mmCIF file of N, CA and C in Angstrom:
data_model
loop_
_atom_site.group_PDB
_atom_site.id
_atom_site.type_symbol
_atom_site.label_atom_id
_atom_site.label_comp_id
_atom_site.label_asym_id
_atom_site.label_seq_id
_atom_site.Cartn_x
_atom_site.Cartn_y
_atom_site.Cartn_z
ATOM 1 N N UNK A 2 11.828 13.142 1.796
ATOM 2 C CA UNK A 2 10.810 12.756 0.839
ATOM 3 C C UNK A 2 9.493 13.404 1.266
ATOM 4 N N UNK A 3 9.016 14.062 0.427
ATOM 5 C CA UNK A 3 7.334 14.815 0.920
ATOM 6 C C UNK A 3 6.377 13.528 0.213
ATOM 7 N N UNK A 4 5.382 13.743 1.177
ATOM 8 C CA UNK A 4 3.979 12.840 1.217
ATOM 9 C C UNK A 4 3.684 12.403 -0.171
ATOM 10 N N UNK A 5 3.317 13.052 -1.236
ATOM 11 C CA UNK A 5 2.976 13.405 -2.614
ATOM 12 C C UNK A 5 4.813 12.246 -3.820
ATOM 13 N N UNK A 6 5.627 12.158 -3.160
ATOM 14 C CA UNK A 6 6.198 11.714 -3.264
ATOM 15 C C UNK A 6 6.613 10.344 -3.306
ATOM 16 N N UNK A 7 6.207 10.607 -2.071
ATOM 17 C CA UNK A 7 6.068 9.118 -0.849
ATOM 18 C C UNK A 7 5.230 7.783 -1.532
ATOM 19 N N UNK A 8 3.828 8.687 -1.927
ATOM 20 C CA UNK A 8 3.037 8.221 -2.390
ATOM 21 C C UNK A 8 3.105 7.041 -4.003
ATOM 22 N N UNK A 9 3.601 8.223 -4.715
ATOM 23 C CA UNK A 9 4.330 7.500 -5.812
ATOM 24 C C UNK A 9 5.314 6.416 -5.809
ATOM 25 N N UNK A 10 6.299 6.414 -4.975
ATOM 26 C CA UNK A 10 7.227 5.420 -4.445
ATOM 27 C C UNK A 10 6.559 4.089 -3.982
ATOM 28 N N UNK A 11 5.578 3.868 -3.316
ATOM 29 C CA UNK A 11 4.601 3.294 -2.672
ATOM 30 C C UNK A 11 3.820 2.546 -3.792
ATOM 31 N N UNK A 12 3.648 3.132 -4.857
ATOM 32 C CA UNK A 12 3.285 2.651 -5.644
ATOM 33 C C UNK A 12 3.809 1.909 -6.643
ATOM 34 N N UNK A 13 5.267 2.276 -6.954
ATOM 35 C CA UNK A 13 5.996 1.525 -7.829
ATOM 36 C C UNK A 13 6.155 0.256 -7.187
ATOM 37 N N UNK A 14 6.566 0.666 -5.820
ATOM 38 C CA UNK A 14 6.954 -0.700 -4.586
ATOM 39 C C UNK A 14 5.985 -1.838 -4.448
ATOM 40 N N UNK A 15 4.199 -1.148 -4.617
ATOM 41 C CA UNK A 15 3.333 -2.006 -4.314
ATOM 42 C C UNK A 15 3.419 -3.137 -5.764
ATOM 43 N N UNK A 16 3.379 -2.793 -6.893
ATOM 44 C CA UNK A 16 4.245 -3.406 -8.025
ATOM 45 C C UNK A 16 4.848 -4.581 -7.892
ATOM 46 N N UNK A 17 6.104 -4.293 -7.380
ATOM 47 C CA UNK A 17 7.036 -5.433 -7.185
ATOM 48 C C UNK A 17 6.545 -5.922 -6.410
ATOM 49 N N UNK A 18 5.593 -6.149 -5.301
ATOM 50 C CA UNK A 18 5.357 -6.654 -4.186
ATOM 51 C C UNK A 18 4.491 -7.740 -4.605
ATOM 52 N N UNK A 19 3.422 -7.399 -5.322
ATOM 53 C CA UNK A 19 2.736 -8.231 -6.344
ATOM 54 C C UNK A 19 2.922 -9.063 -7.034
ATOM 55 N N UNK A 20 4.104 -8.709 -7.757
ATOM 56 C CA UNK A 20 4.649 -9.740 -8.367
ATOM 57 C C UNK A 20 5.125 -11.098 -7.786
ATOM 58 N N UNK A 21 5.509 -10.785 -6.628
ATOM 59 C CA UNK A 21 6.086 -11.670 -5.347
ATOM 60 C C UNK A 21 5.132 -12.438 -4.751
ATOM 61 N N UNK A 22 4.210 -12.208 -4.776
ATOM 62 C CA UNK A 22 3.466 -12.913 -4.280
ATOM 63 C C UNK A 22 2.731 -14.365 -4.493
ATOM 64 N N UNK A 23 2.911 -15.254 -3.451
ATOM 65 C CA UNK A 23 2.775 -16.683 -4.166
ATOM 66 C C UNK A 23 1.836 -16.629 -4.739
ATOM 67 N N UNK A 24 0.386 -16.143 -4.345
ATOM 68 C CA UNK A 24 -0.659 -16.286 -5.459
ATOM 69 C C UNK A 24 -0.671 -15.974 -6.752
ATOM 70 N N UNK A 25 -0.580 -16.966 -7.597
ATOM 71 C CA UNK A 25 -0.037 -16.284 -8.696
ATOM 72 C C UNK A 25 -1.382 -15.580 -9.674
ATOM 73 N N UNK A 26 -2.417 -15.738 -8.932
ATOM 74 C CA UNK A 26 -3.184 -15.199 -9.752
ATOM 75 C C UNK A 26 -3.267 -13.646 -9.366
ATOM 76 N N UNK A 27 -2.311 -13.433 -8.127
ATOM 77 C CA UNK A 27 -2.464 -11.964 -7.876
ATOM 78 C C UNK A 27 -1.452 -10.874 -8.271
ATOM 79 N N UNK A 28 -0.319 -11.960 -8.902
ATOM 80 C CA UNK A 28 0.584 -11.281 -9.455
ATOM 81 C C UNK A 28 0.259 -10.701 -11.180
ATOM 82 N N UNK A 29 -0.839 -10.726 -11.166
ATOM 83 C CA UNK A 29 -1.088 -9.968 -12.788
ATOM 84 C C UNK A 29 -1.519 -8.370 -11.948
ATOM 85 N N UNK A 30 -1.491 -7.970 -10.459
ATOM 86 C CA UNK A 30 -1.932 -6.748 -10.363
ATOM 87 C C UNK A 30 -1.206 -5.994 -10.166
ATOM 88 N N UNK A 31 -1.540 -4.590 -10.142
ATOM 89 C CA UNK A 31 -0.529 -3.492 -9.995
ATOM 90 C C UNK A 31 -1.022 -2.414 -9.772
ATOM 91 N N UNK A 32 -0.753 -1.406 -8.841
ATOM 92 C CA UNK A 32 -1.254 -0.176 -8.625
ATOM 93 C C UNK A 32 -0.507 0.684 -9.757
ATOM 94 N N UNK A 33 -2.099 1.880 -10.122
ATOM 95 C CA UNK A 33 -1.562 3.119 -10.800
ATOM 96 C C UNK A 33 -2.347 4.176 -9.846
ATOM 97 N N UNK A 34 -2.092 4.659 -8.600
ATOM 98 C CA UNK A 34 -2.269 5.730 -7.956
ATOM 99 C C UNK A 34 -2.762 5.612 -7.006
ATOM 100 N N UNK A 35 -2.381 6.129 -5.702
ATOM 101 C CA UNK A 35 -3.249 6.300 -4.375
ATOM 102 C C UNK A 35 -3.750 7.498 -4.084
ATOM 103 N N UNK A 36 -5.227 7.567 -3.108
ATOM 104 C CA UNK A 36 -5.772 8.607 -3.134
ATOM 105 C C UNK A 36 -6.245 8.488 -1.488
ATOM 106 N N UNK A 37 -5.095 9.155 -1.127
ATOM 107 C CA UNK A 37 -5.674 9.677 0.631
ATOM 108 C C UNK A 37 -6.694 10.421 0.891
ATOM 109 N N UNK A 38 -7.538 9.683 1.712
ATOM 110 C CA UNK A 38 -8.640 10.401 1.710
ATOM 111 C C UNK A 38 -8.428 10.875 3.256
ATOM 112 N N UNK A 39 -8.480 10.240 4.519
ATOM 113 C CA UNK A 39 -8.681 10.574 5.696
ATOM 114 C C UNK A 39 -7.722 9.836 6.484
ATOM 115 N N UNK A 40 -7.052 10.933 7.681
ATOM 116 C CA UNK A 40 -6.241 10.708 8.166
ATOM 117 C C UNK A 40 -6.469 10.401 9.634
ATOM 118 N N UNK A 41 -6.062 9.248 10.244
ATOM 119 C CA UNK A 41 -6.356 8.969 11.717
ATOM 120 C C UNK A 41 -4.860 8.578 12.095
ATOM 121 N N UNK A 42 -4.500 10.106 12.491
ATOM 122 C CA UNK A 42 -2.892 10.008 12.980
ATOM 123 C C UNK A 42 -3.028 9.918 14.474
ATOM 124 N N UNK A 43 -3.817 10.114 15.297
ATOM 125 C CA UNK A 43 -3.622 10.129 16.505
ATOM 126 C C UNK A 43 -4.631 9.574 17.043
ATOM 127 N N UNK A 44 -5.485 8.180 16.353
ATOM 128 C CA UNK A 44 -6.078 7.442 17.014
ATOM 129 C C UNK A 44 -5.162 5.739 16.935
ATOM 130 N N UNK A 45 -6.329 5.112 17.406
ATOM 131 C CA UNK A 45 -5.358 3.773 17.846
ATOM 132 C C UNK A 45 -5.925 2.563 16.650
ATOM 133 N N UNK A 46 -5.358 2.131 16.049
ATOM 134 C CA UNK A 46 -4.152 2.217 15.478
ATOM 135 C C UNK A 46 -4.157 3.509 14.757
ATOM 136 N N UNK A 47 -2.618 3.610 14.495
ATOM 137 C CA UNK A 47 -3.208 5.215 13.566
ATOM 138 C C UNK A 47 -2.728 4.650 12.245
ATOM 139 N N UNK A 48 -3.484 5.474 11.544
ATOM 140 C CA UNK A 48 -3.748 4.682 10.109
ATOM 141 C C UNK A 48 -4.102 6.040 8.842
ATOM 142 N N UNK A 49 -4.046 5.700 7.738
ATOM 143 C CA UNK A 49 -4.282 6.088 6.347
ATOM 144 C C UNK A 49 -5.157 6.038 5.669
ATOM 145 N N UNK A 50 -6.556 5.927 5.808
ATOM 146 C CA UNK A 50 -7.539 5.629 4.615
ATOM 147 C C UNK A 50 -8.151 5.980 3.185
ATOM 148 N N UNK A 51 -7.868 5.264 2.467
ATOM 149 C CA UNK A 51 -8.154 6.335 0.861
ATOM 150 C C UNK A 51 -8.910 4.962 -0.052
ATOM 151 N N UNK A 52 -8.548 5.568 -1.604
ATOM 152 C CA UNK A 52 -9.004 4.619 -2.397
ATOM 153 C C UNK A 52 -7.300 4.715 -3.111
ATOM 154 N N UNK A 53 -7.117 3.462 -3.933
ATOM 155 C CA UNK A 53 -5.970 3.139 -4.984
ATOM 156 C C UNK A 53 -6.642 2.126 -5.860
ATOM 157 N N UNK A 54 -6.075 3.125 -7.206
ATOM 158 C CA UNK A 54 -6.435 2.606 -8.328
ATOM 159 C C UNK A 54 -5.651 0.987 -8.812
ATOM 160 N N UNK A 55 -6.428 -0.273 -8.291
ATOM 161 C CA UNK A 55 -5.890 -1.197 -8.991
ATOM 162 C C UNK A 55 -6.071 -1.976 -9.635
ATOM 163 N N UNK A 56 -4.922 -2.335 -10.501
ATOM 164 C CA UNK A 56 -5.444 -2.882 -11.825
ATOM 165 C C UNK A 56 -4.981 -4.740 -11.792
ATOM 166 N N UNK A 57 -5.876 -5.117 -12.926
ATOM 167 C CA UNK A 57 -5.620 -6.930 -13.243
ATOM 168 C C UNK A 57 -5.103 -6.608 -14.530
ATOM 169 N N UNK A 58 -3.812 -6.707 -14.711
ATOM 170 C CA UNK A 58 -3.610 -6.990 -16.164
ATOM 171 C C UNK A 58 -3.309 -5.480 -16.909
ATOM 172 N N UNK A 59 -4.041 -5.892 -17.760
ATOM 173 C CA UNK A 59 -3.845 -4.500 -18.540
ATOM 174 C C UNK A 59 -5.213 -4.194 -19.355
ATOM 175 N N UNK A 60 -6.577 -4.659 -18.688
ATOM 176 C CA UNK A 60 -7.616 -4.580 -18.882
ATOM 177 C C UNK A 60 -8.869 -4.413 -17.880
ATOM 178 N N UNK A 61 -8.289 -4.468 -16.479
ATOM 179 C CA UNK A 61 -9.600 -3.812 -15.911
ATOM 180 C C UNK A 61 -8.625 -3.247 -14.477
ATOM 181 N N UNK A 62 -9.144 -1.477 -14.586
ATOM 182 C CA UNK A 62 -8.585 -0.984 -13.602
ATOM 183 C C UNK A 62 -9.988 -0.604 -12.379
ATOM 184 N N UNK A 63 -9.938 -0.746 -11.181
ATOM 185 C CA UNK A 63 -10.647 -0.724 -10.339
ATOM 186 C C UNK A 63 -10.214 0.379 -9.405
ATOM 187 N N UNK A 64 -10.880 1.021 -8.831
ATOM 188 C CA UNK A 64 -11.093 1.827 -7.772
ATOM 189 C C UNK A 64 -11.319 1.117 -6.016
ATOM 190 N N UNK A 65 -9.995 0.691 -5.250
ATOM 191 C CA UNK A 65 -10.547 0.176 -4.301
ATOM 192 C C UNK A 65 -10.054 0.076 -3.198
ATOM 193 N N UNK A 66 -10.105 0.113 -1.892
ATOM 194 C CA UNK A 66 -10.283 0.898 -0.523
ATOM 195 C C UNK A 66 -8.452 0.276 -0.249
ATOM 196 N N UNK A 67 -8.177 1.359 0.435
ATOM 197 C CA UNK A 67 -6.836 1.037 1.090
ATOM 198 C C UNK A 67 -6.817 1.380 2.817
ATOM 199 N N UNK A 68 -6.239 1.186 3.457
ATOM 200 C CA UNK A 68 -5.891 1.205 5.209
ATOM 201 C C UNK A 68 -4.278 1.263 4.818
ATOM 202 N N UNK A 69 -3.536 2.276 5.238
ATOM 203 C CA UNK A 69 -1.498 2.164 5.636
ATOM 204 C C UNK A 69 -1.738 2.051 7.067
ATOM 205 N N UNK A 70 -0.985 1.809 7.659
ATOM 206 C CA UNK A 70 -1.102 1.350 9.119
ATOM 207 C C UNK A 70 -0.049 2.598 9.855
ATOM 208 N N UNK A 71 0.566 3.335 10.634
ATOM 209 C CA UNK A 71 1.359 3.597 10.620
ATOM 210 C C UNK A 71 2.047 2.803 12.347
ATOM 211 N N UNK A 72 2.834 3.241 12.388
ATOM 212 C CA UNK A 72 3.646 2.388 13.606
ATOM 213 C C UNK A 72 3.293 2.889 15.165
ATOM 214 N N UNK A 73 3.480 4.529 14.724
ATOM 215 C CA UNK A 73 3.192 4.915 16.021
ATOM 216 C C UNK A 73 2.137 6.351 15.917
ATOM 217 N N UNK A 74 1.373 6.856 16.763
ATOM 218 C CA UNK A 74 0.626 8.027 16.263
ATOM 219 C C UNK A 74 1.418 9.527 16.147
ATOM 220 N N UNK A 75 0.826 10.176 15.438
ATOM 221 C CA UNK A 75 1.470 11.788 15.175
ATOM 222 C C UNK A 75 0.561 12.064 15.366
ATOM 223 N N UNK A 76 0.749 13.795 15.036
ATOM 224 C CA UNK A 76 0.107 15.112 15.526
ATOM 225 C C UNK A 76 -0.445 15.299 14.259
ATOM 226 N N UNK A 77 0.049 15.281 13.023
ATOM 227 C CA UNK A 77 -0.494 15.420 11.710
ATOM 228 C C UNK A 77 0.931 15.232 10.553
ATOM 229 N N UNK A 78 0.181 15.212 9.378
ATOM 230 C CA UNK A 78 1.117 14.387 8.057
ATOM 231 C C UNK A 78 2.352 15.062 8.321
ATOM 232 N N UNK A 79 2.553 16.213 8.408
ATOM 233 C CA UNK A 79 3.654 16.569 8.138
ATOM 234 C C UNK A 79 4.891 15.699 9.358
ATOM 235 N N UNK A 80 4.497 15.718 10.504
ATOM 236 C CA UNK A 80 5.177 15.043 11.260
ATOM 237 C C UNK A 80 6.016 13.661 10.802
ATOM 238 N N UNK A 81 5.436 12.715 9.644
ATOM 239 C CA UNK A 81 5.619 11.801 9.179
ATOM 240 C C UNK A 81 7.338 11.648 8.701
ATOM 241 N N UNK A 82 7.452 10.625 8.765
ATOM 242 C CA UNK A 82 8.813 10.775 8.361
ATOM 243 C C UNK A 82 8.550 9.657 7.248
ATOM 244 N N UNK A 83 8.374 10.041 6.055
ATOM 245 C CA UNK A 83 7.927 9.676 4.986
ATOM 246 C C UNK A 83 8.837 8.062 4.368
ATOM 247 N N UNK A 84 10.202 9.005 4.153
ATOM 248 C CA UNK A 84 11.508 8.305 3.957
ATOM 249 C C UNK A 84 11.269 6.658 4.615
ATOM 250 N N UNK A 85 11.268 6.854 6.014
ATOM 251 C CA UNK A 85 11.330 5.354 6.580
ATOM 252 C C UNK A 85 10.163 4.385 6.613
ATOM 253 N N UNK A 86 8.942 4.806 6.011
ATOM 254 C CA UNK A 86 7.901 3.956 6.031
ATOM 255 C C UNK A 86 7.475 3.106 4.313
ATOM 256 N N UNK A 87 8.875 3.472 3.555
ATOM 257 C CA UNK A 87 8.776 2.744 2.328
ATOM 258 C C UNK A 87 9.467 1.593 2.734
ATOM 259 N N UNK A 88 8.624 0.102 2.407
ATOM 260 C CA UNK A 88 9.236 -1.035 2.639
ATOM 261 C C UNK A 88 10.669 -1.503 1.298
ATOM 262 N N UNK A 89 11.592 -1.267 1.678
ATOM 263 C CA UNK A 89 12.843 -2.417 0.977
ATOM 264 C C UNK A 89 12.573 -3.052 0.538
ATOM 265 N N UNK A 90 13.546 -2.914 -0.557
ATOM 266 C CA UNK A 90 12.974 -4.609 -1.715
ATOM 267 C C UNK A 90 12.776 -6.054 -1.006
ATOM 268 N N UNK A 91 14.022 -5.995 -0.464
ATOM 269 C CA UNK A 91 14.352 -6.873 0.377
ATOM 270 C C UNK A 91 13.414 -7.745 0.980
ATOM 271 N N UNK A 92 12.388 -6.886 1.300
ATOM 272 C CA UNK A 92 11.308 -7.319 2.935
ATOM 273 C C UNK A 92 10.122 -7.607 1.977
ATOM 274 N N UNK A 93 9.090 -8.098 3.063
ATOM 275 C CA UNK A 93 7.718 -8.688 2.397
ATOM 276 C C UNK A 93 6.570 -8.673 3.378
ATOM 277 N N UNK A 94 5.583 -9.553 3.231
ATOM 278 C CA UNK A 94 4.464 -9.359 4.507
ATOM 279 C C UNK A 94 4.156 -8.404 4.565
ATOM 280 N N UNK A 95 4.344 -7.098 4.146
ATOM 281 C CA UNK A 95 3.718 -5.679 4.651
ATOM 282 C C UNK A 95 2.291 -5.274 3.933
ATOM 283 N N UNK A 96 2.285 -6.438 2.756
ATOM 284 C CA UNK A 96 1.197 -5.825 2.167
ATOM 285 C C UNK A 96 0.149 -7.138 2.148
ATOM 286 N N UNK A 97 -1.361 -6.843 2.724
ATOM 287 C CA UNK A 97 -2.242 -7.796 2.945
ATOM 288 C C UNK A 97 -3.355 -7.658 1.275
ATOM 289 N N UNK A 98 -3.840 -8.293 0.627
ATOM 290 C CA UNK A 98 -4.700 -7.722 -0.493
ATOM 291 C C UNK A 98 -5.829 -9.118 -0.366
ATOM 292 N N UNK A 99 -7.258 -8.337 -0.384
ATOM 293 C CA UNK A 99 -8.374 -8.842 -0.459
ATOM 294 C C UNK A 99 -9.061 -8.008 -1.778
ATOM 295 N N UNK A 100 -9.136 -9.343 -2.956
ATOM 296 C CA UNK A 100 -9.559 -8.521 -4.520
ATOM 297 C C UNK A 100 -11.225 -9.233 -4.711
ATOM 298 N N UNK A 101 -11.749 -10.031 -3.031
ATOM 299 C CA UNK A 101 -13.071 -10.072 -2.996
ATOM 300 C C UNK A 101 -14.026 -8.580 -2.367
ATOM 301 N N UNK A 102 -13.231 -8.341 -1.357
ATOM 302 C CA UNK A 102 -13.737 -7.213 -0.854
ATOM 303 C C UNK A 102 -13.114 -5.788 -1.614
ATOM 304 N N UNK A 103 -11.964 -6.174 -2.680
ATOM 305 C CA UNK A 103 -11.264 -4.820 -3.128
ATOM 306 C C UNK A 103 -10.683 -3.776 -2.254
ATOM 307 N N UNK A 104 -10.129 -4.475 -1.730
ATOM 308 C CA UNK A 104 -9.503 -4.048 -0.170
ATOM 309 C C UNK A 104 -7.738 -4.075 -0.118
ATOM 310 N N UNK A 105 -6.868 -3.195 -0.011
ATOM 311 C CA UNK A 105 -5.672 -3.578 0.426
ATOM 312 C C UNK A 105 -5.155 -2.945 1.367
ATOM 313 N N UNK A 106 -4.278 -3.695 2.813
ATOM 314 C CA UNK A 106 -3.547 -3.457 3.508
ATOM 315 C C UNK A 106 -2.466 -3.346 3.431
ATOM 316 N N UNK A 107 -1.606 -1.934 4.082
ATOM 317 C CA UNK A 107 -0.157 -1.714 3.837
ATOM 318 C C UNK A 107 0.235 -1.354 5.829
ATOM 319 N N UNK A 108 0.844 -2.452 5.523
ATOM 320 C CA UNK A 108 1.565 -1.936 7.066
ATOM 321 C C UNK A 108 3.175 -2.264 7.220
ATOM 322 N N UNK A 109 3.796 -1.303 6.634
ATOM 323 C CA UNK A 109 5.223 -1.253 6.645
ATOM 324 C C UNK A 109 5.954 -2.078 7.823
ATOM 325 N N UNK A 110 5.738 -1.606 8.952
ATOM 326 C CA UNK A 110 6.255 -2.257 10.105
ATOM 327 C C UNK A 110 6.436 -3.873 10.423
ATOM 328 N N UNK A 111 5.322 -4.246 9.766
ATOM 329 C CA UNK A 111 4.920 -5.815 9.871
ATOM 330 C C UNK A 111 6.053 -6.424 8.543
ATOM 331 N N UNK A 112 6.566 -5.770 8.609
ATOM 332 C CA UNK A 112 7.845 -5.987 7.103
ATOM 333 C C UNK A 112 8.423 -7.035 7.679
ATOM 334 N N UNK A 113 9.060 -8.412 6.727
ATOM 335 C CA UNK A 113 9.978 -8.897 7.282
ATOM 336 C C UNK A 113 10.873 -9.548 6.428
ATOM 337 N N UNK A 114 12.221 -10.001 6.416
ATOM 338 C CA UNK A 114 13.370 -9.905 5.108
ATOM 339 C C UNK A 114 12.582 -11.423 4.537
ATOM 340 N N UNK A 115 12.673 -11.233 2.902
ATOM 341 C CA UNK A 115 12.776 -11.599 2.202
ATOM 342 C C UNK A 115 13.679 -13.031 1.965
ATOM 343 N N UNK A 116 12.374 -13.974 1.996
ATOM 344 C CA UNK A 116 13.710 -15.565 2.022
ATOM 345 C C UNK A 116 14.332 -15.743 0.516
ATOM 346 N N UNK A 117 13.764 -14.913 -0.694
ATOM 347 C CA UNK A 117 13.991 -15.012 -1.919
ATOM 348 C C UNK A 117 16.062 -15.018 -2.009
#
């Protein structure tokens, strides 16, 4: 799976993830696009920073800050092994969302199965 790929996947996923979520006032949201901005692959934590477009509903789409976490550091993107850092339907917890600060956290690793 290439990055550009990855990305899209990530997004359908962040979707369902939403929906799942007990707050139910947070399940009216949904991402339509992420936008990597800067990469801190080989600091501590190493991490992803961009903006993703997310939306409430089907009437107000927002522009607002994302962090991916990654597990362990690389040398640069390509190193990534894209494939294994999409969370399973299955799993949950990976995604943290603050819609005061317009803020969401994705940290795959922190995944854990699904009591559904």
């Amino acid at each position: 799976m290439t990055e550009s790929e990855y990305w899209l996947r990530l997004e359908y996923r962040l979707e369902s993830e939403f929906d799942g979520l007990p707050e139910r006032h947070l399940r009216y949201y949904w991402c339509d696009g992420f936008l990597p901005q800067q990469y801190f692959l080989d600091e501590e934590p190493p991490r992803i920073a961009g903006k993703a477009w997310i939306c409430n509903g089907q009437e107000t789409y927002e522009l607002w800050d994302f962090v991916f976490f990654l597990d362990h550091p690389v040398g640069s993107s390509s190193e990534i092994d894209w494939t294994s850092l999409l969370p399973a339907k299955n799993v949950t917890r990976w995604l943290a969302v603050d819609p005061v600060r317009k803020r969401i956290e994705i940290e795959p690793s922190a995944a854990v199965p699904d009591l559904k």
